[in-house]
Amino acid sequence: MSIGHTLLGLLESGPRHGYDLKRAFDEKFGQDRPLHYGQVYSTMSRLLKNGLVVVDGVEAGGGPERKRYAITEAGITDVAQWLATPEKPEPYLQSTLYTKVVLALLTGRGAADILDTQRAEHLRLMRELTRRKRDGDLADQLICDHALFHLEADLRWLELTAARLDALAEEVRR
């Protein structure tokens, strides 16, 4: 995820302080991975330097001054271009799990055990995401569906690999 573009997009609705940006980010996108304040301020500093935001005001407080940031026309253009650019699909051709299976076969360890352990972990996470989806709002349901669909594809791969394990063992040992 591009933190800079996300913060710029949040600024399109109006100027905000760094604290407000962090809170909005965490509320909309950071449930599983909240943004750190330091990351907000370092990102805003970079965006400021690149002319994508300006300081719209400064307020004195009990601590450090609070800067209010506003997006510039260049920032709006940058967000629009980012939104219009498709994300590169991730083909997962260099999977750590695949590497573990092949190495287990090469070293005479139990590759089936690795697949079983991974299957159990996928199912555990799927149950957790299903509970979260059931209790969540529409945004949470959609992000959980995205993760669940990927986990389902992984499970299909695990089953296919388990069914072909003997043939794979012969091939990798040649």
PDB file of C-alpha atoms in Angstrom:
ATOM      1  CA  MET A   1       0.000   0.000   0.000  1.00  0.00           C
ATOM      2  CA  SER A   2       1.252   3.459  -0.789  1.00  0.00           C
ATOM      3  CA  ILE A   3       1.025   5.365   2.483  1.00  0.00           C
ATOM      4  CA  GLY A   4       1.780   8.664   0.745  1.00  0.00           C
ATOM      5  CA  HIS A   5      -0.992   8.261  -1.808  1.00  0.00           C
ATOM      6  CA  THR A   6      -3.421   7.132   0.855  1.00  0.00           C
ATOM      7  CA  LEU A   7      -2.685  10.194   3.016  1.00  0.00           C
ATOM      8  CA  LEU A   8      -3.001  12.438  -0.044  1.00  0.00           C
ATOM      9  CA  GLY A   9      -6.359  10.860  -0.838  1.00  0.00           C
ATOM     10  CA  LEU A  10      -7.527  11.492   2.730  1.00  0.00           C
ATOM     11  CA  LEU A  11      -6.512  15.148   2.372  1.00  0.00           C
ATOM     12  CA  GLU A  12      -8.754  15.600  -0.662  1.00  0.00           C
ATOM     13  CA  SER A  13     -11.748  16.008   1.647  1.00  0.00           C
ATOM     14  CA  GLY A  14     -10.028  18.963   3.331  1.00  0.00           C
ATOM     15  CA  PRO A  15      -6.977  20.048   5.341  1.00  0.00           C
ATOM     16  CA  ARG A  16      -6.036  17.929   8.362  1.00  0.00           C
ATOM     17  CA  HIS A  17      -3.448  17.709  11.089  1.00  0.00           C
ATOM     18  CA  GLY A  18      -1.079  14.742  11.190  1.00  0.00           C
ATOM     19  CA  TYR A  19      -2.976  13.344  14.168  1.00  0.00           C
ATOM     20  CA  ASP A  20      -6.258  13.482  12.216  1.00  0.00           C
ATOM     21  CA  LEU A  21      -4.635  11.808   9.206  1.00  0.00           C
ATOM     22  CA  LYS A  22      -3.353   8.968  11.372  1.00  0.00           C
ATOM     23  CA  ARG A  23      -6.752   8.500  12.971  1.00  0.00           C
ATOM     24  CA  ALA A  24      -8.549   8.487   9.595  1.00  0.00           C
ATOM     25  CA  PHE A  25      -5.988   6.083   8.114  1.00  0.00           C
ATOM     26  CA  ASP A  26      -6.261   3.678  11.043  1.00  0.00           C
ATOM     27  CA  GLU A  27     -10.047   3.805  10.948  1.00  0.00           C
ATOM     28  CA  LYS A  28     -10.328   3.095   7.219  1.00  0.00           C
ATOM     29  CA  PHE A  29      -7.231   1.021   6.423  1.00  0.00           C
ATOM     30  CA  GLY A  30      -5.164   0.226   9.492  1.00  0.00           C
ATOM     31  CA  GLN A  31      -7.247  -2.131  11.575  1.00  0.00           C
ATOM     32  CA  ASP A  32      -4.654  -4.879  11.212  1.00  0.00           C
ATOM     33  CA  ARG A  33      -1.657  -2.595  10.881  1.00  0.00           C
ATOM     34  CA  PRO A  34      -2.043   0.861  12.400  1.00  0.00           C
ATOM     35  CA  LEU A  35       0.148   3.638  11.104  1.00  0.00           C
ATOM     36  CA  HIS A  36       2.818   5.005  13.432  1.00  0.00           C
ATOM     37  CA  TYR A  37       2.912   8.744  14.083  1.00  0.00           C
ATOM     38  CA  GLY A  38       6.521   8.897  12.951  1.00  0.00           C
ATOM     39  CA  GLN A  39       5.531   7.391   9.618  1.00  0.00           C
ATOM     40  CA  VAL A  40       2.766   9.965   9.177  1.00  0.00           C
ATOM     41  CA  TYR A  41       5.086  12.892   9.840  1.00  0.00           C
ATOM     42  CA  SER A  42       7.983  11.570   7.760  1.00  0.00           C
ATOM     43  CA  THR A  43       5.584  10.906   4.873  1.00  0.00           C
ATOM     44  CA  MET A  44       4.045  14.370   5.200  1.00  0.00           C
ATOM     45  CA  SER A  45       7.538  15.897   5.211  1.00  0.00           C
ATOM     46  CA  ARG A  46       8.351  14.086   1.956  1.00  0.00           C
ATOM     47  CA  LEU A  47       5.031  15.105   0.378  1.00  0.00           C
ATOM     48  CA  LEU A  48       5.674  18.704   1.431  1.00  0.00           C
ATOM     49  CA  LYS A  49       9.169  18.628  -0.069  1.00  0.00           C
ATOM     50  CA  ASN A  50       7.748  17.200  -3.330  1.00  0.00           C
ATOM     51  CA  GLY A  51       5.093  19.924  -3.569  1.00  0.00           C
ATOM     52  CA  LEU A  52       2.145  17.539  -3.156  1.00  0.00           C
ATOM     53  CA  VAL A  53       0.957  19.183   0.083  1.00  0.00           C
ATOM     54  CA  VAL A  54       1.361  22.572   1.738  1.00  0.00           C
ATOM     55  CA  VAL A  55       1.160  23.650   5.347  1.00  0.00           C
ATOM     56  CA  ASP A  56      -2.265  25.270   5.571  1.00  0.00           C
ATOM     57  CA  GLY A  57      -1.845  26.520   9.118  1.00  0.00           C
ATOM     58  CA  VAL A  58       0.069  26.072  12.341  1.00  0.00           C
ATOM     59  CA  GLU A  59      -1.470  25.983  15.797  1.00  0.00           C
ATOM     60  CA  ALA A  60       0.374  26.305  19.067  1.00  0.00           C
ATOM     61  CA  GLY A  61      -0.521  23.793  21.725  1.00  0.00           C
ATOM     62  CA  GLY A  62       0.707  22.307  24.947  1.00  0.00           C
ATOM     63  CA  GLY A  63       3.377  20.426  23.009  1.00  0.00           C
ATOM     64  CA  PRO A  64       4.898  20.910  19.604  1.00  0.00           C
ATOM     65  CA  GLU A  65       3.174  23.110  17.035  1.00  0.00           C
ATOM     66  CA  ARG A  66       0.436  21.352  15.116  1.00  0.00           C
ATOM     67  CA  LYS A  67       0.688  21.728  11.350  1.00  0.00           C
ATOM     68  CA  ARG A  68      -2.429  21.456   9.247  1.00  0.00           C
ATOM     69  CA  TYR A  69      -1.718  20.038   5.792  1.00  0.00           C
ATOM     70  CA  ALA A  70      -3.635  20.633   2.563  1.00  0.00           C
ATOM     71  CA  ILE A  71      -3.278  18.836  -0.742  1.00  0.00           C
ATOM     72  CA  THR A  72      -2.031  20.811  -3.756  1.00  0.00           C
ATOM     73  CA  GLU A  73      -3.219  20.518  -7.358  1.00  0.00           C
ATOM     74  CA  ALA A  74      -0.083  18.482  -8.036  1.00  0.00           C
ATOM     75  CA  GLY A  75      -1.079  16.187  -5.162  1.00  0.00           C
ATOM     76  CA  ILE A  76      -4.589  15.750  -6.563  1.00  0.00           C
ATOM     77  CA  THR A  77      -3.114  14.890  -9.967  1.00  0.00           C
ATOM     78  CA  ASP A  78      -0.714  12.417  -8.358  1.00  0.00           C
ATOM     79  CA  VAL A  79      -3.533  10.634  -6.500  1.00  0.00           C
ATOM     80  CA  ALA A  80      -5.656  10.507  -9.667  1.00  0.00           C
ATOM     81  CA  GLN A  81      -2.789   8.922 -11.605  1.00  0.00           C
ATOM     82  CA  TRP A  82      -2.130   6.427  -8.816  1.00  0.00           C
ATOM     83  CA  LEU A  83      -5.811   5.449  -8.642  1.00  0.00           C
ATOM     84  CA  ALA A  84      -5.948   4.960 -12.426  1.00  0.00           C
ATOM     85  CA  THR A  85      -2.862   2.709 -12.476  1.00  0.00           C
ATOM     86  CA  PRO A  86      -3.720  -0.992 -12.077  1.00  0.00           C
ATOM     87  CA  GLU A  87      -1.914  -2.933  -9.382  1.00  0.00           C
ATOM     88  CA  LYS A  88       0.432  -5.626 -10.636  1.00  0.00           C
ATOM     89  CA  PRO A  89      -1.114  -9.040  -9.994  1.00  0.00           C
ATOM     90  CA  GLU A  90       1.031 -11.108  -7.642  1.00  0.00           C
ATOM     91  CA  PRO A  91       1.641 -14.508  -9.257  1.00  0.00           C
ATOM     92  CA  TYR A  92       3.402 -16.000  -6.195  1.00  0.00           C
ATOM     93  CA  LEU A  93       5.913 -17.822  -8.384  1.00  0.00           C
ATOM     94  CA  GLN A  94       8.570 -17.728  -5.664  1.00  0.00           C
ATOM     95  CA  SER A  95       6.544 -19.102  -2.778  1.00  0.00           C
ATOM     96  CA  THR A  96       8.313 -19.799   0.502  1.00  0.00           C
ATOM     97  CA  LEU A  97       5.918 -22.677   1.072  1.00  0.00           C
ATOM     98  CA  TYR A  98       6.857 -24.280  -2.258  1.00  0.00           C
ATOM     99  CA  THR A  99      10.529 -23.874  -1.341  1.00  0.00           C
ATOM    100  CA  LYS A 100       9.937 -25.598   2.000  1.00  0.00           C
ATOM    101  CA  VAL A 101       8.150 -28.516   0.307  1.00  0.00           C
ATOM    102  CA  VAL A 102      10.949 -29.010  -2.235  1.00  0.00           C
ATOM    103  CA  LEU A 103      13.675 -28.729   0.406  1.00  0.00           C
ATOM    104  CA  ALA A 104      11.852 -31.226   2.614  1.00  0.00           C
ATOM    105  CA  LEU A 105      11.728 -33.662  -0.301  1.00  0.00           C
ATOM    106  CA  LEU A 106      15.394 -33.089  -1.131  1.00  0.00           C
ATOM    107  CA  THR A 107      16.479 -33.691   2.450  1.00  0.00           C
ATOM    108  CA  GLY A 108      14.227 -36.655   3.178  1.00  0.00           C
ATOM    109  CA  ARG A 109      11.952 -34.799   5.583  1.00  0.00           C
ATOM    110  CA  GLY A 110       8.162 -35.051   5.696  1.00  0.00           C
ATOM    111  CA  ALA A 111       6.807 -32.736   3.028  1.00  0.00           C
ATOM    112  CA  ALA A 112       3.281 -34.021   3.723  1.00  0.00           C
ATOM    113  CA  ASP A 113       3.674 -32.840   7.322  1.00  0.00           C
ATOM    114  CA  ILE A 114       4.595 -29.366   6.091  1.00  0.00           C
ATOM    115  CA  LEU A 115       1.484 -29.288   3.901  1.00  0.00           C
ATOM    116  CA  ASP A 116      -0.723 -30.541   6.758  1.00  0.00           C
ATOM    117  CA  THR A 117       0.653 -27.954   9.178  1.00  0.00           C
ATOM    118  CA  GLN A 118       0.145 -25.192   6.629  1.00  0.00           C
ATOM    119  CA  ARG A 119      -3.392 -26.379   5.857  1.00  0.00           C
ATOM    120  CA  ALA A 120      -4.241 -26.220   9.571  1.00  0.00           C
ATOM    121  CA  GLU A 121      -2.844 -22.683   9.803  1.00  0.00           C
ATOM    122  CA  HIS A 122      -4.816 -21.568   6.748  1.00  0.00           C
ATOM    123  CA  LEU A 123      -8.021 -23.040   8.174  1.00  0.00           C
ATOM    124  CA  ARG A 124      -7.395 -21.346  11.531  1.00  0.00           C
ATOM    125  CA  LEU A 125      -6.948 -17.984   9.849  1.00  0.00           C
ATOM    126  CA  MET A 126     -10.010 -18.556   7.658  1.00  0.00           C
ATOM    127  CA  ARG A 127     -12.143 -19.199  10.754  1.00  0.00           C
ATOM    128  CA  GLU A 128     -10.808 -16.004  12.345  1.00  0.00           C
ATOM    129  CA  LEU A 129     -11.504 -13.957   9.197  1.00  0.00           C
ATOM    130  CA  THR A 130     -14.987 -15.463   8.884  1.00  0.00           C
ATOM    131  CA  ARG A 131     -15.796 -14.357  12.454  1.00  0.00           C
ATOM    132  CA  ARG A 132     -14.401 -10.893  11.749  1.00  0.00           C
ATOM    133  CA  LYS A 133     -16.403 -10.689   8.520  1.00  0.00           C
ATOM    134  CA  ARG A 134     -19.613 -11.707  10.301  1.00  0.00           C
ATOM    135  CA  ASP A 135     -19.158  -8.987  12.942  1.00  0.00           C
ATOM    136  CA  GLY A 136     -17.742  -6.281  10.667  1.00  0.00           C
ATOM    137  CA  ASP A 137     -19.134  -3.472   8.577  1.00  0.00           C
ATOM    138  CA  LEU A 138     -19.213  -3.627   4.771  1.00  0.00           C
ATOM    139  CA  ALA A 139     -15.619  -2.394   4.401  1.00  0.00           C
ATOM    140  CA  ASP A 140     -14.385  -5.048   6.824  1.00  0.00           C
ATOM    141  CA  GLN A 141     -16.472  -7.713   5.070  1.00  0.00           C
ATOM    142  CA  LEU A 142     -14.926  -6.827   1.717  1.00  0.00           C
ATOM    143  CA  ILE A 143     -11.333  -6.900   2.971  1.00  0.00           C
ATOM    144  CA  CYS A 144     -12.010 -10.210   4.727  1.00  0.00           C
ATOM    145  CA  ASP A 145     -13.510 -11.635   1.519  1.00  0.00           C
ATOM    146  CA  HIS A 146     -10.358 -10.593  -0.354  1.00  0.00           C
ATOM    147  CA  ALA A 147      -8.164 -12.421   2.150  1.00  0.00           C
ATOM    148  CA  LEU A 148     -10.475 -15.453   2.287  1.00  0.00           C
ATOM    149  CA  PHE A 149     -10.449 -15.860  -1.500  1.00  0.00           C
ATOM    150  CA  HIS A 150      -6.639 -15.863  -1.486  1.00  0.00           C
ATOM    151  CA  LEU A 151      -6.569 -18.399   1.335  1.00  0.00           C
ATOM    152  CA  GLU A 152      -9.038 -20.618  -0.551  1.00  0.00           C
ATOM    153  CA  ALA A 153      -6.739 -20.566  -3.579  1.00  0.00           C
ATOM    154  CA  ASP A 154      -3.820 -21.498  -1.319  1.00  0.00           C
ATOM    155  CA  LEU A 155      -5.824 -24.409   0.085  1.00  0.00           C
ATOM    156  CA  ARG A 156      -6.527 -25.672  -3.438  1.00  0.00           C
ATOM    157  CA  TRP A 157      -2.791 -25.522  -4.129  1.00  0.00           C
ATOM    158  CA  LEU A 158      -2.044 -27.400  -0.902  1.00  0.00           C
ATOM    159  CA  GLU A 159      -4.468 -30.174  -1.892  1.00  0.00           C
ATOM    160  CA  LEU A 160      -3.083 -30.384  -5.432  1.00  0.00           C
ATOM    161  CA  THR A 161       0.492 -30.501  -4.160  1.00  0.00           C
ATOM    162  CA  ALA A 162      -0.361 -33.184  -1.591  1.00  0.00           C
ATOM    163  CA  ALA A 163      -1.932 -35.286  -4.364  1.00  0.00           C
ATOM    164  CA  ARG A 164       1.217 -34.891  -6.524  1.00  0.00           C
ATOM    165  CA  LEU A 165       3.801 -35.205  -3.760  1.00  0.00           C
ATOM    166  CA  ASP A 166       5.213 -38.556  -4.894  1.00  0.00           C
ATOM    167  CA  ALA A 167       5.663 -37.333  -8.475  1.00  0.00           C
ATOM    168  CA  LEU A 168       7.230 -34.091  -7.234  1.00  0.00           C
ATOM    169  CA  ALA A 169       9.613 -36.066  -5.000  1.00  0.00           C
ATOM    170  CA  GLU A 170      10.800 -38.101  -8.001  1.00  0.00           C
ATOM    171  CA  GLU A 171      11.278 -34.993 -10.101  1.00  0.00           C
ATOM    172  CA  VAL A 172      13.232 -32.942  -7.557  1.00  0.00           C
ATOM    173  CA  ARG A 173      15.529 -35.838  -6.638  1.00  0.00           C
ATOM    174  CA  ARG A 174      16.728 -36.344 -10.228  1.00  0.00           C
TER     175      ARG A 174
END
